[in-house]
Coordinates of C-alpha atoms in Angstrom, one line a residue:
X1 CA 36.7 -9.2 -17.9
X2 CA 40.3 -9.7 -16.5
X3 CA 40.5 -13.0 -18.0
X4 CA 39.1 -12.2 -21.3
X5 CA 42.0 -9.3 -21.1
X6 CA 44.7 -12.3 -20.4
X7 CA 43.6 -13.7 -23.1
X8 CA 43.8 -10.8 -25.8
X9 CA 47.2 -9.8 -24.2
X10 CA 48.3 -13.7 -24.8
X11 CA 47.0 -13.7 -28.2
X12 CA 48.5 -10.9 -28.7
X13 CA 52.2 -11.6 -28.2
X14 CA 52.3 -15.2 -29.8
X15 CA 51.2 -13.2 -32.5
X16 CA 54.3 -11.1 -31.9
X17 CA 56.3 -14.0 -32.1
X18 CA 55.1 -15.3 -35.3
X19 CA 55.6 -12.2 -37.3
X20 CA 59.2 -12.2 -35.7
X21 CA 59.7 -15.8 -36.5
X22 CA 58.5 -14.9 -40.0
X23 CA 60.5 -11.8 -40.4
X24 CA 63.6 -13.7 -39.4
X25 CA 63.2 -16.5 -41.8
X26 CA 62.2 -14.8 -44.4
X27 CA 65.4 -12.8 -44.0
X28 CA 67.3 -15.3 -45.1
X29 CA 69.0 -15.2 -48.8
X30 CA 69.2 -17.5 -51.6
X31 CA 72.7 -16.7 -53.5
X32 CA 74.0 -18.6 -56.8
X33 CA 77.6 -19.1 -58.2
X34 CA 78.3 -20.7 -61.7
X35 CA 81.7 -20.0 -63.6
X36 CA 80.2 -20.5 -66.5
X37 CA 78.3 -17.4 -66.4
X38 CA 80.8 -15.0 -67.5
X39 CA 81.5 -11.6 -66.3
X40 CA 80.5 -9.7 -62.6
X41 CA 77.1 -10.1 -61.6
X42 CA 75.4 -10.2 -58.2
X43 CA 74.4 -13.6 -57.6
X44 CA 70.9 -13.3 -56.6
X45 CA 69.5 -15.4 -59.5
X46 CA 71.1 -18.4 -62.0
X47 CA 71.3 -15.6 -64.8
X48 CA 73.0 -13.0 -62.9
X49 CA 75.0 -15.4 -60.6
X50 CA 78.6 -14.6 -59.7
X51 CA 81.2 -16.7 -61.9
X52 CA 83.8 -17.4 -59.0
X53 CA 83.9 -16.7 -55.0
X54 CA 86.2 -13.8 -54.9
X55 CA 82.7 -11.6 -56.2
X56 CA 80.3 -13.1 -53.2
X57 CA 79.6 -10.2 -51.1
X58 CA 76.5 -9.3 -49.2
X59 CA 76.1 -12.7 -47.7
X60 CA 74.7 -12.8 -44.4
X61 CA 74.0 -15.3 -41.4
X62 CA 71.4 -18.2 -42.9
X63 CA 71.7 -17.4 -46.2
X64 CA 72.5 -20.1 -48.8
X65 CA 75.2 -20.0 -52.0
X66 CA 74.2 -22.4 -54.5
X67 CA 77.1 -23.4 -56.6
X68 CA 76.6 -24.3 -60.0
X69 CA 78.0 -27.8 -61.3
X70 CA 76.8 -27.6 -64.3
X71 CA 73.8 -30.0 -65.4
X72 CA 73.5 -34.0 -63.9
X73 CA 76.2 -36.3 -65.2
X74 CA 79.2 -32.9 -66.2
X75 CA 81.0 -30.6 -64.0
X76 CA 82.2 -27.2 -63.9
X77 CA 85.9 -25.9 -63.0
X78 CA 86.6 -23.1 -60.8
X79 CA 90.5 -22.8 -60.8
X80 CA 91.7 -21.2 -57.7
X81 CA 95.1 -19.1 -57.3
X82 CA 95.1 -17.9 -53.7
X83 CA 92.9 -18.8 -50.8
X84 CA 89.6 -17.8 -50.0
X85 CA 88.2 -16.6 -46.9
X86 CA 84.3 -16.9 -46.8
X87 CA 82.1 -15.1 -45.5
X88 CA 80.9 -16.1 -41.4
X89 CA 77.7 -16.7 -40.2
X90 CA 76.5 -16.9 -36.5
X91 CA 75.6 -18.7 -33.9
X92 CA 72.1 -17.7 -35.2
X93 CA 72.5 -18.9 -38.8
X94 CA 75.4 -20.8 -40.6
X95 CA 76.1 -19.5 -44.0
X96 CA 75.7 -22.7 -46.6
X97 CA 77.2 -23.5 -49.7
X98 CA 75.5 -25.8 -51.5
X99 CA 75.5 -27.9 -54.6
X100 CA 72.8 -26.5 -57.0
X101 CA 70.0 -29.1 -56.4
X102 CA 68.1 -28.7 -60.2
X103 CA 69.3 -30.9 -63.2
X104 CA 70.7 -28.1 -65.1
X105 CA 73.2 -27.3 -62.0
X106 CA 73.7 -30.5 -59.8
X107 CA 76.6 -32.1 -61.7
X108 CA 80.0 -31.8 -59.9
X109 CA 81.6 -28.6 -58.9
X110 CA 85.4 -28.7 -59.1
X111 CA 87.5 -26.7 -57.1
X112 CA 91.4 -26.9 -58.7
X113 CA 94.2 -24.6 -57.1
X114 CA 96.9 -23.7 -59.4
X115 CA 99.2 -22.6 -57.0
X116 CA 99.2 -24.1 -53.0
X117 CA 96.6 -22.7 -51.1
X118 CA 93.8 -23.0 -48.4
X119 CA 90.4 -23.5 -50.4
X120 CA 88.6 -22.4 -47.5
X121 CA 90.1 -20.6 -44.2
X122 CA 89.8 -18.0 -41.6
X123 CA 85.7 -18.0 -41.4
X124 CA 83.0 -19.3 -38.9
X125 CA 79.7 -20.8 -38.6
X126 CA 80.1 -21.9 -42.6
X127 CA 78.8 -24.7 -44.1
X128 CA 80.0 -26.6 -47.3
X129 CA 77.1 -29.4 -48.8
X130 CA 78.3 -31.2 -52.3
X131 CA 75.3 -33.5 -51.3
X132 CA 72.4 -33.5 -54.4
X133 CA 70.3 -36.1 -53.0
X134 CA 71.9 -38.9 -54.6
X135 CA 74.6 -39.7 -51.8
X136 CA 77.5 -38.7 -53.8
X137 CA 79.8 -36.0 -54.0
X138 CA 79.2 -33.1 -55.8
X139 CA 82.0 -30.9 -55.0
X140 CA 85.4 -31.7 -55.8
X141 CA 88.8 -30.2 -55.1
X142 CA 92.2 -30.7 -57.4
X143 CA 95.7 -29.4 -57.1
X144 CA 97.7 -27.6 -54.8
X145 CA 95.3 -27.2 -51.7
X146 CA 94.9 -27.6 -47.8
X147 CA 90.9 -28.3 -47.8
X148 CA 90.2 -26.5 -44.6
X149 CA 93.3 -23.9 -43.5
X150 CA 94.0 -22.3 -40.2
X151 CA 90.9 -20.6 -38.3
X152 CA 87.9 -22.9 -39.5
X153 CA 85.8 -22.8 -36.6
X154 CA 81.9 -23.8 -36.6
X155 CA 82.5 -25.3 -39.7
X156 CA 81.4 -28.3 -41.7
X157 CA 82.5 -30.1 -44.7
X158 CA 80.3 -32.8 -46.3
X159 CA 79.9 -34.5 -49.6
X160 CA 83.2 -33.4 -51.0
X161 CA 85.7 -35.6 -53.1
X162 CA 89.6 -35.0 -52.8
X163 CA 91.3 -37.5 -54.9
X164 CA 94.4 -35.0 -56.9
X165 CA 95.8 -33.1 -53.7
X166 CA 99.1 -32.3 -54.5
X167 CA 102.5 -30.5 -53.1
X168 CA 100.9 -30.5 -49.4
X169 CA 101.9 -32.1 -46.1
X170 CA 98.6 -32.1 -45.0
X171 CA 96.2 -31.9 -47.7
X172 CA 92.8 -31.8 -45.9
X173 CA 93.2 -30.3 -42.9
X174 CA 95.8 -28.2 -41.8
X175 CA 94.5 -26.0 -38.7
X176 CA 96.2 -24.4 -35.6
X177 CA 93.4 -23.2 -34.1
X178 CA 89.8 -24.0 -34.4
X179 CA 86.5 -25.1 -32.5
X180 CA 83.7 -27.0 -33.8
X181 CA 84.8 -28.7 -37.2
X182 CA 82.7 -31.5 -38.7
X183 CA 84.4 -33.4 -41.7
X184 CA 81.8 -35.7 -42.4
X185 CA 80.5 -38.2 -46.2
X186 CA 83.2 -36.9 -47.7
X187 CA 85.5 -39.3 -50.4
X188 CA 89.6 -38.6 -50.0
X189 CA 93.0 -40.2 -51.5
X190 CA 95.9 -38.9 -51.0
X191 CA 98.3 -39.4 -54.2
X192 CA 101.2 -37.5 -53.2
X193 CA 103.7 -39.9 -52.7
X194 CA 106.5 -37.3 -52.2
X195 CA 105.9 -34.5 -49.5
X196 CA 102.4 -35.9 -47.8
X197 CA 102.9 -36.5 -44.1
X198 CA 99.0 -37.2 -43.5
X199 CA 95.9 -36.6 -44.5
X200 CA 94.9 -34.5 -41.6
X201 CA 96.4 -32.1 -38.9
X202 CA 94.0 -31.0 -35.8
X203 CA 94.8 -28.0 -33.9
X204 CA 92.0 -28.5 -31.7
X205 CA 92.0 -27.7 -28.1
X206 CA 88.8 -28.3 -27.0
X207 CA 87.8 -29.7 -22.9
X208 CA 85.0 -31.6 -23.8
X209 CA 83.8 -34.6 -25.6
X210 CA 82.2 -34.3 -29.3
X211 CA 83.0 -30.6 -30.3
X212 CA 84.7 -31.9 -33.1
X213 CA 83.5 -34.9 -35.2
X214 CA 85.3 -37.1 -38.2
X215 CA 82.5 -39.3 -39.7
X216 CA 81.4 -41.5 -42.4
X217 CA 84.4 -40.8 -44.3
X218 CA 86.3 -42.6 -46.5
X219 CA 89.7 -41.7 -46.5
X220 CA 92.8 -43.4 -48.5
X221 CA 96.7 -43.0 -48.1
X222 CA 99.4 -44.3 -49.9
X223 CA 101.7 -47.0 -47.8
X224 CA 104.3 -49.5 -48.2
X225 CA 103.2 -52.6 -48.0
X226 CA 107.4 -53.9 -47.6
X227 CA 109.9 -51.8 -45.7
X228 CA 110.5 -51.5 -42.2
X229 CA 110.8 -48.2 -40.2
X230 CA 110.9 -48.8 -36.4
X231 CA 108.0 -51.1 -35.6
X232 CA 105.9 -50.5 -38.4
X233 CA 106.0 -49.6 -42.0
X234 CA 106.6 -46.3 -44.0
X235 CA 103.7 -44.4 -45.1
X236 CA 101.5 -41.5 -44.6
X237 CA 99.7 -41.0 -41.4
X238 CA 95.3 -40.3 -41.5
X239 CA 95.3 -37.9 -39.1
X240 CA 97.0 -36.3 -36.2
X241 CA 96.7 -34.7 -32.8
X242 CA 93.4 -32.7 -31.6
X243 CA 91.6 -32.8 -28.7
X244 CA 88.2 -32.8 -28.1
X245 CA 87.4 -34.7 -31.0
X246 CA 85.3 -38.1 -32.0
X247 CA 86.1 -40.6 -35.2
X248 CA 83.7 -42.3 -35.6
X249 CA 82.2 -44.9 -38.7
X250 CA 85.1 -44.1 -40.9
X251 CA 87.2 -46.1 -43.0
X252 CA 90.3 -45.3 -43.2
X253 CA 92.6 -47.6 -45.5
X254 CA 96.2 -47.6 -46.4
X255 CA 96.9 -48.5 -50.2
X256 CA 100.6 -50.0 -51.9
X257 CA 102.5 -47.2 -53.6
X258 CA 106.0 -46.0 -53.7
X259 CA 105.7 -44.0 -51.1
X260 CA 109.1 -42.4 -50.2
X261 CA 109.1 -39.9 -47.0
X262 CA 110.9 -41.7 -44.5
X263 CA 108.3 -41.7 -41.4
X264 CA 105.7 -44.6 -40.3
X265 CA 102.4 -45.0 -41.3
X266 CA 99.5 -44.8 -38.3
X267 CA 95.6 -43.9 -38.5
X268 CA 96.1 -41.7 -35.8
X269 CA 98.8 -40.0 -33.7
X270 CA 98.6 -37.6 -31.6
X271 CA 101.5 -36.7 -28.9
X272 CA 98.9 -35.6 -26.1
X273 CA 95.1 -34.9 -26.2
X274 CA 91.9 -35.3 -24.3
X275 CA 88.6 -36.2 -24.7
X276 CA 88.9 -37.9 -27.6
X277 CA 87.0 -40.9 -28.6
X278 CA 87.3 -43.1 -32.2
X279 CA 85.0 -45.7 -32.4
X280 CA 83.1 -47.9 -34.9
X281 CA 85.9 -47.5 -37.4
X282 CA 87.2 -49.6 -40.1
X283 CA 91.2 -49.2 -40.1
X284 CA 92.9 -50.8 -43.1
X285 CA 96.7 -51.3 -43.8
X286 CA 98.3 -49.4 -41.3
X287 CA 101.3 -50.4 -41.5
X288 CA 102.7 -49.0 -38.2
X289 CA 99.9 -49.3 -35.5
X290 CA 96.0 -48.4 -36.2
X291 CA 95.9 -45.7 -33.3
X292 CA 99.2 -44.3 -32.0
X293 CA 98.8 -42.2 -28.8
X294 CA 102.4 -41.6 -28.6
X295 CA 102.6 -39.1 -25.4
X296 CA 105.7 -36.9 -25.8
X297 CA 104.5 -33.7 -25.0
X298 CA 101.7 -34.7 -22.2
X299 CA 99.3 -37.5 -21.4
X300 CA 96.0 -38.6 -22.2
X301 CA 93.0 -38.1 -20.1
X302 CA 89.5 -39.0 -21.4
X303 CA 90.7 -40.8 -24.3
X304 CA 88.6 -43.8 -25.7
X305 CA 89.4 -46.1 -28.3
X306 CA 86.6 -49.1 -28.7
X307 CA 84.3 -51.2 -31.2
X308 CA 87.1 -50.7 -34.1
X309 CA 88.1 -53.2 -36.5
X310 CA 91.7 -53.0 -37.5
X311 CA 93.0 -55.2 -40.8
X312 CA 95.6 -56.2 -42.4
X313 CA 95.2 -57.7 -46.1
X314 CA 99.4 -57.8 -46.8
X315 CA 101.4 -61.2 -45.8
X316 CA 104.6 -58.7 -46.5
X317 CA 102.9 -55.5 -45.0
X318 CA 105.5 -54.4 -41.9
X319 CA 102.6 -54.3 -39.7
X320 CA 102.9 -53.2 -35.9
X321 CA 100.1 -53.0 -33.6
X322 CA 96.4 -52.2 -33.4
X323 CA 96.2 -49.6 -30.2
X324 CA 99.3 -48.3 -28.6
X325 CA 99.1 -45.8 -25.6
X326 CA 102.3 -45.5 -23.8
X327 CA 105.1 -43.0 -23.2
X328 CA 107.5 -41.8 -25.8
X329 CA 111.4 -42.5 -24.9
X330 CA 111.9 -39.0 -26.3
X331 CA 109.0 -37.4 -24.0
X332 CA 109.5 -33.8 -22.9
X333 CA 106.1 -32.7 -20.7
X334 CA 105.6 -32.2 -17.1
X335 CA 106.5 -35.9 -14.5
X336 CA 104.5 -37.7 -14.1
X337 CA 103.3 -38.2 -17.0
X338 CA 99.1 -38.9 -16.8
X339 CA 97.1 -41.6 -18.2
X340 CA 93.6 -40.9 -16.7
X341 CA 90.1 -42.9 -18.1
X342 CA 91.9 -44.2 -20.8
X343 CA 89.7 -46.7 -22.8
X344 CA 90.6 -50.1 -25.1
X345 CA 87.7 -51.9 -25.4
X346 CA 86.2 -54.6 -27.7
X347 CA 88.6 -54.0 -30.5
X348 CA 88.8 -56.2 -33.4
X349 CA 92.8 -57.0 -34.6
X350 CA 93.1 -59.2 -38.2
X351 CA 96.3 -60.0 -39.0
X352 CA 98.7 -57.5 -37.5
X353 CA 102.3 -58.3 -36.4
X354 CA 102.6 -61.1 -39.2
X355 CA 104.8 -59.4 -41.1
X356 CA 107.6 -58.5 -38.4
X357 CA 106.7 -60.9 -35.9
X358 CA 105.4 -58.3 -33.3
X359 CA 103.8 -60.0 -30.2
X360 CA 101.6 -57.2 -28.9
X361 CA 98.1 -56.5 -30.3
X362 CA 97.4 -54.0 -27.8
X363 CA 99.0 -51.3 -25.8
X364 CA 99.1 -49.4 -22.6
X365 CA 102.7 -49.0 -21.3
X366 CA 105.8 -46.9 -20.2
X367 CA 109.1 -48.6 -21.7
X368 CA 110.8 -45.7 -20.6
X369 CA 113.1 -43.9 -17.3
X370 CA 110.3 -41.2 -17.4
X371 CA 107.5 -41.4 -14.5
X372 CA 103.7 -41.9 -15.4
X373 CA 100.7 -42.5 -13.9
X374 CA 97.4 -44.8 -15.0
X375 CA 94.4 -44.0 -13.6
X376 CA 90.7 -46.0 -14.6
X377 CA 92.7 -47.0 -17.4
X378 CA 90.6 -50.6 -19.2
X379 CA 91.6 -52.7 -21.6
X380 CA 88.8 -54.9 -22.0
X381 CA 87.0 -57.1 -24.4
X382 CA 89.4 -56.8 -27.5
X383 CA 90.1 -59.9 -30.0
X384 CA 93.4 -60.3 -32.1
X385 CA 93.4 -63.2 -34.6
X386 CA 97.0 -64.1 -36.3
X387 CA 100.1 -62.3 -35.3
X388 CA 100.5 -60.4 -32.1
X389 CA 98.9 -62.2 -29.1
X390 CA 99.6 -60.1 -25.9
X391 CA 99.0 -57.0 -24.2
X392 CA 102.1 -55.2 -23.3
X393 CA 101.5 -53.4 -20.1
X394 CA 105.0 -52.5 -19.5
X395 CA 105.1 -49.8 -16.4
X396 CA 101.5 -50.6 -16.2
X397 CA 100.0 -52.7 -13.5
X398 CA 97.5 -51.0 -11.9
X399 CA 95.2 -51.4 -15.1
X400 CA 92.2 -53.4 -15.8
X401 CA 92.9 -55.9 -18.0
X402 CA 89.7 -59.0 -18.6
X403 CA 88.3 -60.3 -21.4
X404 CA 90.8 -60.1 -24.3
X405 CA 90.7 -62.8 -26.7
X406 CA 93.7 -64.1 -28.7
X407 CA 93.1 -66.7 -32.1
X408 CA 95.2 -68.1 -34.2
X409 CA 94.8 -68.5 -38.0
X410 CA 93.5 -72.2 -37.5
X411 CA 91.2 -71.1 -34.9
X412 CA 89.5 -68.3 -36.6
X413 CA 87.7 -70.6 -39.0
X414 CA 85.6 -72.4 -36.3
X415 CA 85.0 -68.8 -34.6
X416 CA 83.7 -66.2 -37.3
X417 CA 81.0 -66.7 -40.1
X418 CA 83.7 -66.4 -42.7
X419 CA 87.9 -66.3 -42.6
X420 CA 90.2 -66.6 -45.3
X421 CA 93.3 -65.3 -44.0
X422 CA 94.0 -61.3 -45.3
X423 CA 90.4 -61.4 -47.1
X424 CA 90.1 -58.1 -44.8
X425 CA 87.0 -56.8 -45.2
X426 CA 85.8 -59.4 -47.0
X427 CA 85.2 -61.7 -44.0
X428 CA 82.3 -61.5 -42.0
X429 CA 83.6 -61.4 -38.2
X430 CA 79.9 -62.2 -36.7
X431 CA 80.3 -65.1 -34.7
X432 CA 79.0 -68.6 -35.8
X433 CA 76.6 -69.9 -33.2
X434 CA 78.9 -72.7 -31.1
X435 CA 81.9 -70.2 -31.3
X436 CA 84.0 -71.6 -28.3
X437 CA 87.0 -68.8 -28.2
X438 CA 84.9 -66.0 -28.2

C-alpha cells in the first residue's frame, strides 16, 4: 500500500511538470513585422502585422518577430531615422527576430538609416536570424549605421549583410559595455573610404574564455595596397580590443581602394585583453600585421593565437608581419608589464614582408625602456614562406621557441600541393607527401 502511494504521488508530479513545461511553451508568442502593410496594427498575424519596429510592443521572453522581406527573390525597405532599442528577453527565453520563413515573406529585409544611428542597442537576451534556410542572408542593413550600439549584451547577430555602411568609424560594432555577443554567418564590406577606422570595436570585459564569439564571417575592408605608414600599410583595421572573446573560422580580407585615413591596417588590435583566442582564421591583405597585440595600456594574459593562415596576394602591398605581441614605446599601464600564457602556434605566413623588406614573421618582444614580464609564453609550430624569416624575441628570452619553419619562394613548390607565388587562397597549403622542410 505505501508503495502503490509512491507511485501515485510520483505520477503525480511528473505530471506536474509536464503541464508546467506545456504551459511555459505554449506561452511563447509568434509576432510579424512587414512595412508593406500600411498603417498601426498589432503584429499578431501577416494581415495585421506592424509596418516598422518603433510599433512592437507586448513582446516577451521566447517570443519570436517574423520580419517580412517580402516574397523569395525581392526585398522590403524599412528606412530607419533614430536608433532602436528592442525589446529584452531572459535568461529563460531570448526574444528572436527572424526572417519570415514562407515564400511570400523570405526575400531580403533591408534595414537603411537615413541619418547615423545604432540599428539595434541597449537590449539583452535578443536574437537577430536573416537565415531562411538557404544559407544566405536575408537581412540587410544600408546607410548611416553602427550594427550593434552600446549595451548589446546576450545578443546574437547572424545571417545579416552589411555592404553600404556609411559616415561611421565603426560601422558594425561599436560597444563600451557588453557581455555575451555572438556575431556569427554574417556577410560585411566596409566602403567608407573616408571616416572608417575598423569594422569592429569590442568593449568587452569579460574573465573567461568564449563569452564572446566572432565566427564564420566574412568580413572586407578597404586597404592600400602601396603606401607606407610605420611598418605596414594604411587601411582600416577588422576589429579591435575586447576581452574574453574567440575568432574563430573567419575570413577576414583587406581589398585595394583609395583609402585615405592616415592609420595602419591590422585584423586585430587590441592595446590589452585577456582570454582571447583567434583561431582557424583566414587573414587576407593586412597590410600592417594580421594580429597586433600592441600592449600600451596593459598586458596580455590568456591570449592565444594559433592554426591561422595569413596571406598576402600584393607584390606592392606594404606588408608587416603575421603575429606581433610586444610592448608599445608609447605604453602607459602598471611595470612590469605582463605577458602570461601567451600562445603562437602552427600559424601559416604567405608572403608577408615582401613588400618592405620586413624580416620578422612572428612576434613576441619588448623594443622598449619599459619593464615586462613573459610567462608560459610558446611560439611553436608556425611556417612563413617568402619574406620575413625570423622571430623577433627582443626582451624576450625566457620563451619557448621550437618548431618554426621558414621557406623561401623556390622552396614552397617542392613543399605544398600547389604554390604560385601571391595566388593566396588559391594555393592548396596541404603538404605533398616527401615534403622535406615541413
Amino acid at each position: 500500500m505505501g508503495c502503490n502511494g509512491d507511485h501515485h504521488e510520483t505520477m503525480r508530479k511528473i505530471i506536474l511538470l509536464f503541464i508546467a513545461l506545456a504551459s511555459w511553451c505554449s506561452a511563447a508568442t509568434i509576432w510579424y513585422l512587414d512595412s508593406s502593410n500600411g498603417g498601426t496594427h498589432n503584429g499578431t498575424s501577416w494581415a495585421t502585422a506592424w509596418s516598422d519596429v518603433s510599433q512592437i510592443t507586448g513582446v516577451a521572453a521566447g517570443d519570436t518577430i517574423y520580419i517580412s522581406g517580402g516574397a523569395t527573390g525581392s526585398s522590403q525597405t524599412y528606412t530607419r531615422t533614430t536608433y532602436w532599442i528592442p525589446p529584452s528577453g531572459s535568461s529563460s527565453g531570448v526574444i528572436t527576430l527572424q526572417i519570415g520563413q514562407d515564400a511570400p515573406h523570405n526575400g531580403t529585409a533591408i534595414f537603411n538609416a537615413t541619418s547615423s544611428a545604432n540599428w539595434i542597442t541597449g537590449m539583452d537576451y535578443f536574437y537577430v536570424s536573416g537565415d531562411a534556410g538557404d544559407g544566405n542572408c536575408h537581412i540587410k542593413l544600408t546607410g548611416s549605421f553602427y550594427a550593434m550600439g552600446d549595451n548589446c549584451s546576450h545578443t546574437r547577430v547572424s545571417y545579416v549583410e552589411a555592404d553600404t555602411l556609411t559616415g561611421l568609424s565603426y560601422a558594425m560594432i561599436w560597444t563600451s559595455s557588453a557581455t555575451g555577443m555572438e556575431f556569427d554567418h554574417n556577410l560585411v564590406k566596409i566602403t567608407d573610404l573616408t571616416t572608417s577606422d575598423g569594422c569592429m570595436q569590442l568593449g568587452t570585459a569579460d574573465t573567461a574564455f568564449d563569452v564572446n564569439k566572432i565566427h564564420d564571417n566574412y568580413i572586407q575592408v578597404p586597404v592600400l595596397f602601396s603606401g607606407l605608414n610605420g611598418n605596414g600599410g594604411n587601411g582600416c583595421d577588422v576589429m579591435q580590443g575586447g576581452s574574453g572573446v574567440s575568432v574563430y573560422n573567419n575570413k577576414l580580407e583587406g581589398y585595394n581602394a583609395a583609402y585615405t585615413p592616415g592609420q595602419h591596417a591590422d585584423g586585430w588590435q587590441s592595446q590589452s585583453g585577456n582570454y582571447l583566442k583567434l583561431y582557424k582564421n583566414t587573414v587576407i591583405n593586412s597590410p600592417n600585421y594580421g594580429v597586433y597585440g600592441d600592449a600600451r595600456v596593459g598586458g596580455f594574459t590568456q591570449y592565444w593565437i594559433y592554426d591561422n593562415q595569413f596571406v598576402v596576394t600584393s607584390s606592392t602591398m606594404q606588408s608587416g608581419s603575421a603575429v606581433v605581441v610586444g610592448v608599445d614605446g608609447g605604453y602607459i599601464g602598471s611595470q612590469p608589464c605582463p605577458f602570461t600564457d601567451v600562445i603562437i602556434a602552427n600559424n601559416l605566413q604567405v608572403n608577408y614582408g615582401t613588400g618592405n623588406g620586413n624580416t620578422s614573421c612572428y612576434s613576441c618582444n619588448n623594443g622598449t625602456a619599459f619593464t615586462a614580464t613573459f610567462t608560459g609564453v610558446f611560439v611553436v609550430n608556425n611556417c612563413a614562406v617568402d619574406g620575413a624569416s625570423s622571430i623577433d624575441t627582443t626582451g624576450n628570452t625566457g620563451s619557448t621557441y621550437a618548431g618554426n619553419t621558414f621557406l623561401t619562394n623556390a622552396a614552397a613548390p617542392s613543399n605544398f600541393v600547389s604554390y604560385p607565388r601571391f595566388a593566396g587562397t588559391a594555393n592548396d597549403y596541404n603538404c605533398i607527401a616527401g615534403a622535406t622542410s615541413l
